[in-house]
Short mmCIF file of C-alpha atoms and ligand atoms in Angstrom, two decimals:
data_model
loop_
_atom_site.label_atom_id
_atom_site.label_comp_id
_atom_site.label_asym_id
_atom_site.label_seq_id
_atom_site.Cartn_x
_atom_site.Cartn_y
_atom_site.Cartn_z
CA MET Z 1 42.21 -142.42 32.73
CA SER Z 2 45.52 -142.47 31.25
CA LYS Z 3 45.77 -142.55 27.22
CA PRO Z 4 45.94 -145.31 25.44
CA THR Z 5 49.44 -146.05 23.66
CA THR Z 6 49.36 -147.61 20.12
CA VAL Z 7 52.99 -148.66 18.88
CA ILE Z 8 53.00 -148.29 14.84
CA THR Z 9 55.70 -150.02 12.93
CA GLY Z 10 56.05 -148.32 9.74
CA GLY Z 11 54.99 -145.20 11.15
CA ALA Z 12 57.14 -142.65 8.93
CA GLY Z 13 55.76 -144.27 5.92
CA PHE Z 14 52.91 -143.20 3.56
CA LEU Z 15 50.14 -144.83 5.52
CA GLY Z 16 52.11 -145.13 8.98
CA SER Z 17 52.06 -141.43 9.23
CA HIS Z 18 48.49 -140.77 8.66
CA LEU Z 19 47.91 -143.17 11.15
CA CYS Z 20 49.94 -141.58 13.69
CA ASP Z 21 48.02 -138.41 13.21
CA ARG Z 22 44.60 -140.21 13.49
CA PHE Z 23 45.56 -141.95 16.57
CA LEU Z 24 46.92 -138.77 18.37
CA ALA Z 25 43.84 -136.81 17.12
CA GLU Z 26 41.72 -139.79 19.04
CA GLY Z 27 43.85 -139.03 22.15
CA HIS Z 28 46.24 -141.84 21.96
CA ARG Z 29 50.00 -141.74 22.88
CA VAL Z 30 51.71 -142.99 19.37
CA ILE Z 31 55.00 -144.66 19.42
CA ALA Z 32 56.12 -144.87 15.69
CA ILE Z 33 58.87 -147.30 15.15
CA ASP Z 34 60.52 -147.02 11.45
CA ASN Z 35 63.99 -148.04 10.13
CA LEU Z 36 63.33 -145.43 7.41
CA ILE Z 37 64.08 -147.98 4.42
CA THR Z 38 61.19 -146.48 2.47
CA GLY Z 39 59.64 -144.06 4.80
CA SER Z 40 60.88 -140.45 5.61
CA ALA Z 41 61.42 -138.25 8.87
CA ASP Z 42 59.59 -135.89 6.88
CA ASN Z 43 56.42 -137.57 7.04
CA ILE Z 44 56.32 -137.12 10.57
CA ALA Z 45 58.30 -134.10 11.33
CA HIS Z 46 55.22 -131.95 12.01
CA LEU Z 47 54.58 -134.32 14.88
CA PHE Z 48 58.27 -133.80 16.73
CA GLY Z 49 57.49 -131.88 19.71
CA ASN Z 50 54.03 -133.27 20.45
CA PRO Z 51 54.47 -134.74 24.01
CA ASN Z 52 52.44 -137.55 22.94
CA PHE Z 53 54.52 -138.88 19.95
CA LYS Z 54 57.79 -140.74 19.99
CA PHE Z 55 59.70 -141.60 17.18
CA ILE Z 56 62.11 -144.73 17.66
CA GLN Z 57 64.32 -145.54 14.65
CA HIS Z 58 64.77 -149.39 14.60
CA ASP Z 59 64.72 -152.26 12.37
CA VAL Z 60 61.88 -154.50 13.41
CA THR Z 61 63.29 -157.58 12.64
CA GLU Z 62 65.47 -157.00 15.60
CA PHE Z 63 63.84 -157.45 19.21
CA ILE Z 64 61.55 -154.72 19.98
CA TYR Z 65 61.60 -153.13 23.23
CA VAL Z 66 59.35 -150.03 24.34
CA GLU Z 67 58.97 -149.33 28.00
CA GLY Z 68 55.85 -149.16 29.90
CA GLU Z 69 52.10 -150.29 28.78
CA VAL Z 70 51.21 -150.84 25.15
CA HIS Z 71 47.64 -151.44 24.07
CA ASN Z 72 47.61 -151.76 20.36
CA VAL Z 73 50.44 -152.72 17.91
CA LEU Z 74 49.81 -151.97 14.32
CA HIS Z 75 52.50 -153.72 12.18
CA PHE Z 76 52.64 -151.46 8.94
CA ALA Z 77 56.65 -151.63 8.57
CA SER Z 78 57.07 -153.19 4.91
CA PRO Z 79 58.35 -151.95 1.64
CA ALA Z 80 55.18 -151.75 -0.31
CA SER Z 81 55.45 -150.66 -3.74
CA PRO Z 82 56.62 -153.08 -6.47
CA ILE Z 83 59.75 -151.06 -7.18
CA ASP Z 84 60.93 -150.88 -3.52
CA TYR Z 85 60.60 -154.27 -2.84
CA LEU Z 86 62.06 -155.46 -6.07
CA LYS Z 87 65.09 -153.33 -4.72
CA VAL Z 88 65.03 -154.85 -1.10
CA PRO Z 89 63.49 -158.36 -1.70
CA ILE Z 90 65.13 -159.99 1.46
CA GLN Z 91 64.38 -156.92 3.57
CA THR Z 92 60.85 -157.47 2.40
CA LEU Z 93 60.66 -160.87 3.10
CA LYS Z 94 62.38 -160.37 6.53
CA VAL Z 95 59.95 -157.55 7.61
CA GLY Z 96 56.94 -159.43 6.79
CA SER Z 97 58.21 -162.86 8.37
CA LEU Z 98 60.94 -161.90 10.92
CA GLY Z 99 59.44 -158.50 12.08
CA SER Z 100 55.81 -160.14 12.12
CA HIS Z 101 57.13 -162.62 14.53
CA LYS Z 102 58.77 -159.69 16.36
CA ALA Z 103 55.81 -157.43 16.50
CA LEU Z 104 53.32 -160.49 17.36
CA GLY Z 105 55.92 -161.34 20.55
CA PHE Z 106 56.21 -157.84 21.49
CA ALA Z 107 52.27 -157.47 21.69
CA ARG Z 108 51.77 -160.56 23.57
CA ALA Z 109 54.12 -159.34 26.13
CA LYS Z 110 52.41 -156.35 26.18
CA LYS Z 111 49.15 -158.14 26.41
CA ALA Z 112 48.16 -155.78 23.43
CA ARG Z 113 45.85 -155.88 20.30
CA PHE Z 114 47.71 -156.82 17.25
CA MET Z 115 46.95 -155.66 13.52
CA ILE Z 116 48.64 -156.70 10.62
CA ALA Z 117 48.76 -154.73 7.56
CA SER Z 118 48.25 -157.44 4.93
CA THR Z 119 47.32 -156.47 1.09
CA SER Z 120 45.32 -157.61 -1.74
CA GLU Z 121 48.54 -158.98 -3.16
CA ILE Z 122 47.79 -162.27 -1.35
CA TYR Z 123 45.22 -162.88 -3.78
CA GLY Z 124 48.10 -162.86 -6.67
CA ASP Z 125 46.64 -162.73 -10.12
CA PRO Z 126 43.10 -163.51 -9.07
CA HIS Z 127 40.74 -166.12 -10.64
CA GLU Z 128 37.95 -164.77 -8.55
CA HIS Z 129 36.66 -161.26 -9.10
CA PRO Z 130 35.76 -159.39 -7.21
CA GLN Z 131 37.77 -160.64 -4.38
CA LYS Z 132 35.94 -161.83 -1.28
CA GLU Z 133 38.03 -162.68 1.87
CA THR Z 134 37.24 -166.10 1.50
CA TYR Z 135 39.23 -166.32 -2.09
CA TRP Z 136 42.90 -168.09 -1.14
CA GLY Z 137 44.52 -166.75 -4.10
CA ASN Z 138 46.72 -167.46 -7.11
CA VAL Z 139 50.18 -166.35 -6.09
CA ASN Z 140 53.38 -167.35 -7.75
CA PRO Z 141 55.91 -168.00 -5.01
CA ILE Z 142 59.13 -167.86 -6.94
CA GLY Z 143 57.81 -164.84 -9.26
CA LEU Z 144 59.18 -161.23 -9.25
CA ARG Z 145 56.17 -160.14 -6.45
CA GLY Z 146 56.77 -163.47 -4.48
CA CYS Z 147 58.81 -161.39 -1.88
CA TYR Z 148 56.11 -159.57 -1.00
CA ASP Z 149 53.37 -161.63 -1.45
CA GLU Z 150 54.52 -164.51 0.55
CA ALA Z 151 55.79 -162.43 3.25
CA LYS Z 152 52.41 -161.04 3.78
CA ARG Z 153 50.69 -164.71 3.42
CA PHE Z 154 53.32 -165.66 6.02
CA ALA Z 155 52.39 -162.58 8.25
CA GLU Z 156 48.54 -163.64 8.07
CA ALA Z 157 49.55 -167.22 8.63
CA ILE Z 158 51.66 -166.53 12.06
CA THR Z 159 49.29 -163.70 12.85
CA MET Z 160 46.36 -166.43 13.06
CA ALA Z 161 48.65 -168.80 14.94
CA TYR Z 162 49.33 -166.12 17.75
CA HIS Z 163 45.66 -165.70 17.90
CA ARG Z 164 44.83 -169.57 18.03
CA HIS Z 165 47.82 -170.72 20.43
CA HIS Z 166 48.50 -167.40 22.40
CA GLY Z 167 44.89 -166.14 22.58
CA LEU Z 168 46.29 -163.13 21.07
CA ASP Z 169 43.41 -160.48 20.10
CA THR Z 170 44.24 -160.10 16.51
CA ARG Z 171 42.97 -158.08 13.38
CA ILE Z 172 44.20 -158.69 9.82
CA LEU Z 173 43.63 -155.95 7.31
CA ARG Z 174 43.60 -156.47 3.49
CA ILE Z 175 44.56 -153.13 2.08
CA PHE Z 176 43.57 -152.54 -1.59
CA ASN Z 177 45.56 -150.19 -3.40
CA THR Z 178 45.61 -146.98 -1.41
CA TYR Z 179 47.01 -143.44 -2.47
CA GLY Z 180 47.09 -139.79 -1.12
CA GLU Z 181 49.39 -137.27 0.36
CA ARG Z 182 52.93 -138.16 1.41
CA MET Z 183 53.28 -141.05 -1.29
CA ARG Z 184 56.90 -140.65 -2.79
CA LEU Z 185 56.90 -139.54 -6.20
CA ASP Z 186 59.72 -141.88 -6.86
CA ASP Z 187 57.88 -145.23 -5.42
CA GLY Z 188 57.24 -146.49 -8.67
CA ARG Z 189 53.20 -146.98 -7.80
CA ALA Z 190 51.10 -145.96 -10.53
CA LEU Z 191 49.74 -142.72 -9.48
CA PRO Z 192 53.04 -140.94 -8.04
CA SER Z 193 54.70 -142.54 -11.23
CA PHE Z 194 52.24 -140.82 -13.86
CA VAL Z 195 52.53 -137.61 -11.99
CA GLY Z 196 56.34 -137.40 -11.61
CA SER Z 197 56.80 -138.14 -15.20
CA ALA Z 198 54.41 -135.29 -15.98
CA LEU Z 199 56.02 -133.06 -13.76
CA ARG Z 200 59.41 -133.68 -15.34
CA GLY Z 201 57.73 -133.07 -18.64
CA GLU Z 202 58.08 -136.54 -19.67
CA ASP Z 203 55.25 -139.01 -21.06
CA MET Z 204 53.32 -140.99 -18.46
CA THR Z 205 54.41 -144.64 -19.03
CA VAL Z 206 51.49 -147.29 -19.15
CA PHE Z 207 52.60 -150.79 -18.73
CA GLY Z 208 51.12 -153.43 -21.16
CA ASP Z 209 47.97 -152.32 -22.71
CA GLY Z 210 46.59 -150.82 -20.07
CA SER Z 211 43.79 -152.85 -19.77
CA GLN Z 212 44.74 -154.69 -16.37
CA THR Z 213 42.52 -152.95 -13.73
CA ARG Z 214 43.13 -151.71 -10.21
CA SER Z 215 40.47 -150.04 -7.48
CA PHE Z 216 41.98 -147.25 -6.00
CA CYS Z 217 41.19 -146.21 -2.39
CA TYR Z 218 41.71 -142.74 -0.88
CA VAL Z 219 43.88 -142.49 2.30
CA SER Z 220 41.41 -141.06 4.83
CA ASP Z 221 39.03 -143.79 3.82
CA LEU Z 222 41.45 -146.27 4.57
CA VAL Z 223 42.17 -144.91 7.83
CA GLU Z 224 38.74 -144.73 8.86
CA GLY Z 225 38.17 -148.45 8.12
CA ILE Z 226 41.46 -149.03 9.94
CA TRP Z 227 40.16 -147.39 12.99
CA ARG Z 228 36.83 -149.27 13.09
CA LEU Z 229 38.53 -152.52 12.40
CA LEU Z 230 40.61 -152.36 15.37
CA HIS Z 231 37.72 -151.53 17.44
CA ALA Z 232 35.71 -154.46 16.00
CA ASN Z 233 35.54 -157.69 17.19
CA THR Z 234 36.70 -160.01 14.60
CA HIS Z 235 39.99 -162.02 14.05
CA GLU Z 236 38.83 -162.85 10.22
CA PRO Z 237 40.59 -161.14 7.80
CA VAL Z 238 38.74 -158.02 6.13
CA ASN Z 239 39.19 -156.07 2.83
CA ILE Z 240 39.52 -152.51 2.86
CA GLY Z 241 39.55 -150.58 -0.54
CA ASN Z 242 37.39 -148.72 -3.03
CA PRO Z 243 35.51 -151.13 -5.33
CA SER Z 244 35.27 -148.84 -8.05
CA GLU Z 245 37.25 -150.33 -10.66
CA ILE Z 246 39.22 -148.83 -13.55
CA THR Z 247 41.56 -149.44 -16.39
CA ILE Z 248 45.31 -147.99 -15.96
CA LEU Z 249 45.09 -146.61 -19.29
CA ASP Z 250 41.53 -144.93 -17.86
CA PHE Z 251 43.43 -144.19 -14.95
CA ALA Z 252 46.36 -142.41 -16.68
CA LYS Z 253 43.74 -140.34 -18.77
CA GLU Z 254 42.07 -139.18 -15.72
CA VAL Z 255 45.28 -137.99 -14.18
CA GLN Z 256 46.37 -136.55 -17.65
CA LYS Z 257 43.03 -134.36 -17.14
CA ILE Z 258 43.72 -133.11 -13.74
CA MET Z 259 47.09 -132.17 -14.45
CA LYS Z 260 46.27 -130.03 -17.46
CA GLU Z 261 43.68 -128.33 -15.24
CA LEU Z 262 45.97 -127.68 -12.32
CA THR Z 263 49.30 -126.97 -14.22
CA GLY Z 264 48.23 -126.23 -17.61
CA LYS Z 265 50.71 -129.13 -18.95
CA GLU Z 266 49.84 -131.55 -21.80
CA VAL Z 267 51.37 -134.93 -20.96
CA GLY Z 268 51.53 -137.71 -23.22
CA ILE Z 269 51.18 -141.19 -22.77
CA THR Z 270 53.66 -144.14 -23.92
CA TYR Z 271 53.93 -147.85 -23.71
CA LYS Z 272 56.21 -150.33 -21.69
CA PRO Z 273 55.91 -153.95 -21.15
CA LEU Z 274 53.96 -155.48 -18.60
CA PRO Z 275 55.97 -156.45 -15.57
CA ALA Z 276 56.00 -160.52 -14.73
CA ASP Z 277 52.95 -161.34 -12.93
CA ASP Z 278 51.04 -158.06 -13.02
CA PRO Z 279 47.62 -159.13 -11.57
CA LYS Z 280 45.19 -158.35 -14.69
CA GLN Z 281 42.22 -157.40 -12.51
CA ARG Z 282 41.52 -156.35 -8.99
CA ARG Z 283 38.56 -155.02 -7.04
CA PRO Z 284 37.53 -155.63 -3.15
CA ASP Z 285 34.25 -157.30 -2.22
CA ILE Z 286 33.69 -155.01 0.86
CA THR Z 287 30.55 -156.65 1.74
CA ARG Z 288 32.18 -157.99 5.19
CA ALA Z 289 33.68 -154.15 5.88
CA LYS Z 290 30.07 -153.10 5.41
CA GLU Z 291 28.38 -155.84 7.58
CA LEU Z 292 31.17 -156.00 10.42
CA LEU Z 293 32.10 -152.35 10.46
CA GLY Z 294 29.50 -150.13 8.82
CA TRP Z 295 32.36 -149.09 6.74
CA GLU Z 296 32.29 -148.08 3.24
CA PRO Z 297 34.60 -145.47 1.06
CA LYS Z 298 33.40 -141.56 1.19
CA VAL Z 299 35.98 -140.05 -1.06
CA ASP Z 300 35.28 -140.49 -4.51
CA ARG Z 301 38.58 -140.59 -7.36
CA ALA Z 302 38.12 -137.16 -8.93
CA GLU Z 303 38.29 -135.54 -5.53
CA GLY Z 304 40.90 -137.94 -4.03
CA LEU Z 305 43.23 -137.51 -7.12
CA ARG Z 306 42.76 -133.66 -7.28
CA ARG Z 307 43.79 -133.58 -3.36
CA THR Z 308 46.75 -135.99 -4.05
CA ILE Z 309 48.11 -134.09 -7.52
CA GLU Z 310 47.79 -130.93 -5.65
CA PHE Z 311 50.18 -132.11 -2.80
CA PHE Z 312 52.40 -133.33 -5.37
CA VAL Z 313 52.45 -130.25 -7.40
CA LYS Z 314 52.89 -128.11 -4.29
CA LYS Z 315 55.86 -130.27 -2.89
CA THR Z 316 57.54 -130.15 -6.22
CA ALA Z 317 57.48 -126.50 -6.53
CA LEU Z 318 58.76 -125.90 -2.84
CA HIS Z 319 61.63 -128.19 -3.48
CA THR Z 320 62.41 -126.38 -6.78
CA ASN Z 321 62.33 -122.94 -5.25
CA GLU Z 322 64.49 -124.31 -2.22
CA PHE Z 323 66.80 -125.68 -5.09
CA ASP Z 324 66.98 -122.51 -6.84
CA SER Z 325 67.62 -120.37 -3.53
CA ALA Z 326 70.30 -122.72 -2.73
CA ARG Z 327 72.18 -122.47 -5.80
CA SER Z 328 71.85 -118.46 -6.27
P1 NAD H 1 55.51 -147.19 2.74
O1 NAD H 1 57.02 -147.81 2.29
O2 NAD H 1 55.34 -145.61 2.61
O3 NAD H 1 55.86 -147.51 4.50
C1 NAD H 1 56.21 -148.64 4.98
C2 NAD H 1 57.32 -148.27 6.21
O4 NAD H 1 58.03 -149.10 6.72
C3 NAD H 1 58.29 -147.20 5.55
O5 NAD H 1 58.34 -146.12 6.61
C4 NAD H 1 59.60 -148.02 6.13
O6 NAD H 1 60.85 -147.38 6.27
C5 NAD H 1 59.16 -149.00 6.97
N1 NAD H 1 60.01 -150.16 7.31
C6 NAD H 1 60.23 -151.20 6.39
N2 NAD H 1 60.90 -152.17 6.98
C7 NAD H 1 61.16 -151.97 8.13
C8 NAD H 1 61.79 -152.59 9.26
N3 NAD H 1 62.01 -153.95 8.74
N4 NAD H 1 61.93 -151.96 10.35
C9 NAD H 1 61.19 -150.84 10.67
N5 NAD H 1 60.39 -149.95 9.37
C10 NAD H 1 60.39 -150.71 8.52
O7 NAD H 1 54.54 -148.26 2.33
P2 NAD H 1 52.88 -147.82 2.74
O8 NAD H 1 52.06 -147.75 1.23
O9 NAD H 1 52.95 -146.57 3.93
O10 NAD H 1 52.51 -149.15 3.14
C11 NAD H 1 52.52 -149.38 4.75
C12 NAD H 1 51.79 -151.09 4.76
O11 NAD H 1 50.78 -150.89 4.40
C13 NAD H 1 52.87 -152.12 4.45
O12 NAD H 1 53.09 -153.06 5.30
C14 NAD H 1 52.23 -152.39 3.16
O13 NAD H 1 52.57 -153.75 2.70
C15 NAD H 1 50.97 -152.26 3.08
N6 NAD H 1 50.13 -151.87 2.07
C16 NAD H 1 49.95 -150.78 1.52
C17 NAD H 1 48.93 -150.80 0.47
C18 NAD H 1 49.11 -149.35 -0.30
O14 NAD H 1 48.33 -149.30 -1.06
N7 NAD H 1 49.63 -148.26 0.05
C19 NAD H 1 48.24 -151.75 0.04
C20 NAD H 1 48.62 -152.99 0.68
C21 NAD H 1 49.21 -153.10 1.70
N1 UDP H 2 51.58 -149.17 -13.72
C1 UDP H 2 51.90 -148.66 -14.98
N2 UDP H 2 52.81 -147.31 -15.09
C2 UDP H 2 53.67 -147.24 -14.11
C3 UDP H 2 53.32 -147.61 -12.75
C4 UDP H 2 52.51 -148.93 -12.61
O1 UDP H 2 51.30 -148.58 -16.25
O2 UDP H 2 54.62 -146.12 -14.19
C5 UDP H 2 51.08 -150.29 -13.66
C6 UDP H 2 51.14 -151.31 -13.24
O3 UDP H 2 51.76 -151.98 -13.95
C7 UDP H 2 49.89 -152.09 -12.48
C8 UDP H 2 48.91 -150.93 -11.94
O4 UDP H 2 49.86 -149.67 -12.93
O5 UDP H 2 49.15 -152.80 -13.55
C9 UDP H 2 49.25 -150.67 -10.63
O6 UDP H 2 50.47 -150.50 -10.24
P1 UDP H 2 51.07 -150.04 -9.08
O7 UDP H 2 52.52 -150.52 -8.80
O8 UDP H 2 50.51 -148.75 -8.34
O9 UDP H 2 50.47 -151.22 -7.93
P2 UDP H 2 50.30 -152.72 -7.88
O10 UDP H 2 50.56 -153.37 -9.31
O11 UDP H 2 51.06 -153.44 -6.64
O12 UDP H 2 48.76 -152.93 -7.60
#
């Protein structure tokens, strides 16, 4: 039998590139489509030359064309960090709306299964805690995060419309804060931002008093959840995330400790004002994922942080050496 073909939009991004690796390892042909607005060809450079992998540089808000059979379409294209989507709010709205429409139309034309990468942000600054999939959320449509949150809410709505109206085989994945190798040090999310500051010899900046909470999931756990969700028979949204909740201040202190162990550097913490609409608490209820997928996270934060921080430290050292030798 020929290999299944999986198209991954946003395939050169942090999560998309890990998905390319996983689907190739599972024996799929993988086609990554990305316009590189927040991603990088570096994330998939190791796959160039693999006969089962193809990269198409393309903006998925425009018509998507791929020759031949396609079995799965995973729509992951979208700026994902608050700093990124504040820089490109209109592209963010377009990729969540027009891009989702194009990706759905493409999946329908190919009779493929479709998955949308949605987000815990659709719950906004939640009044229900932890967040179950049945919670409708508390989102400010005209706030700074509105461009991302509302685009993702629209993406879920149009996904359900394609399912109900066209019978498309769809999956809605609600991802909670995920971290790991290949995040960009300058993407502004809490972990890379803390490590980036520490590597530059600056203090880590905690926003507000740091009492807001998040629940961080290591990338390999998320990828396993995605693989299982794609192969499960459900069209309802499913939360995938790690329910281990921590305040941002305690998270910064954990990073401080690991930085000290790995590099010997002492890093300080300074405080900056909390950005508007920054959710006060976030923790996934993963009962549905456990029941439907038999999934739960395996990598604890100490281990995941160590692996990710080691990646950042090595990458920075490599770039520094390259820079030094280029200058000499
Ligand atoms: P990322 O920025 O690393 O990856 C997104 C990729 O999409 C990038 O490579 C970017 O260049 C590409 N892209 C953006 N607009 C595009 C367009 N119009 N056409 C083609 N490509 C385009 O971010 P990520 O963290 O890997 O996030 C991937 C997906 O997962 C996003 O949809 C995001 O909303 C979702 N998500 C991520 C998290 C997380 O914690 N990482 C949490 C919730 C949801
Ligand atoms: N945060 C922080 N310092 C930073 C970056 C982020 O204190 O340098 C905070 C941010 O205000 C939020 C939390 O860390 O409360 C997680 O931020 P991130 O951007 O990683 O994800 P999101 O807010 O989208 O969950």
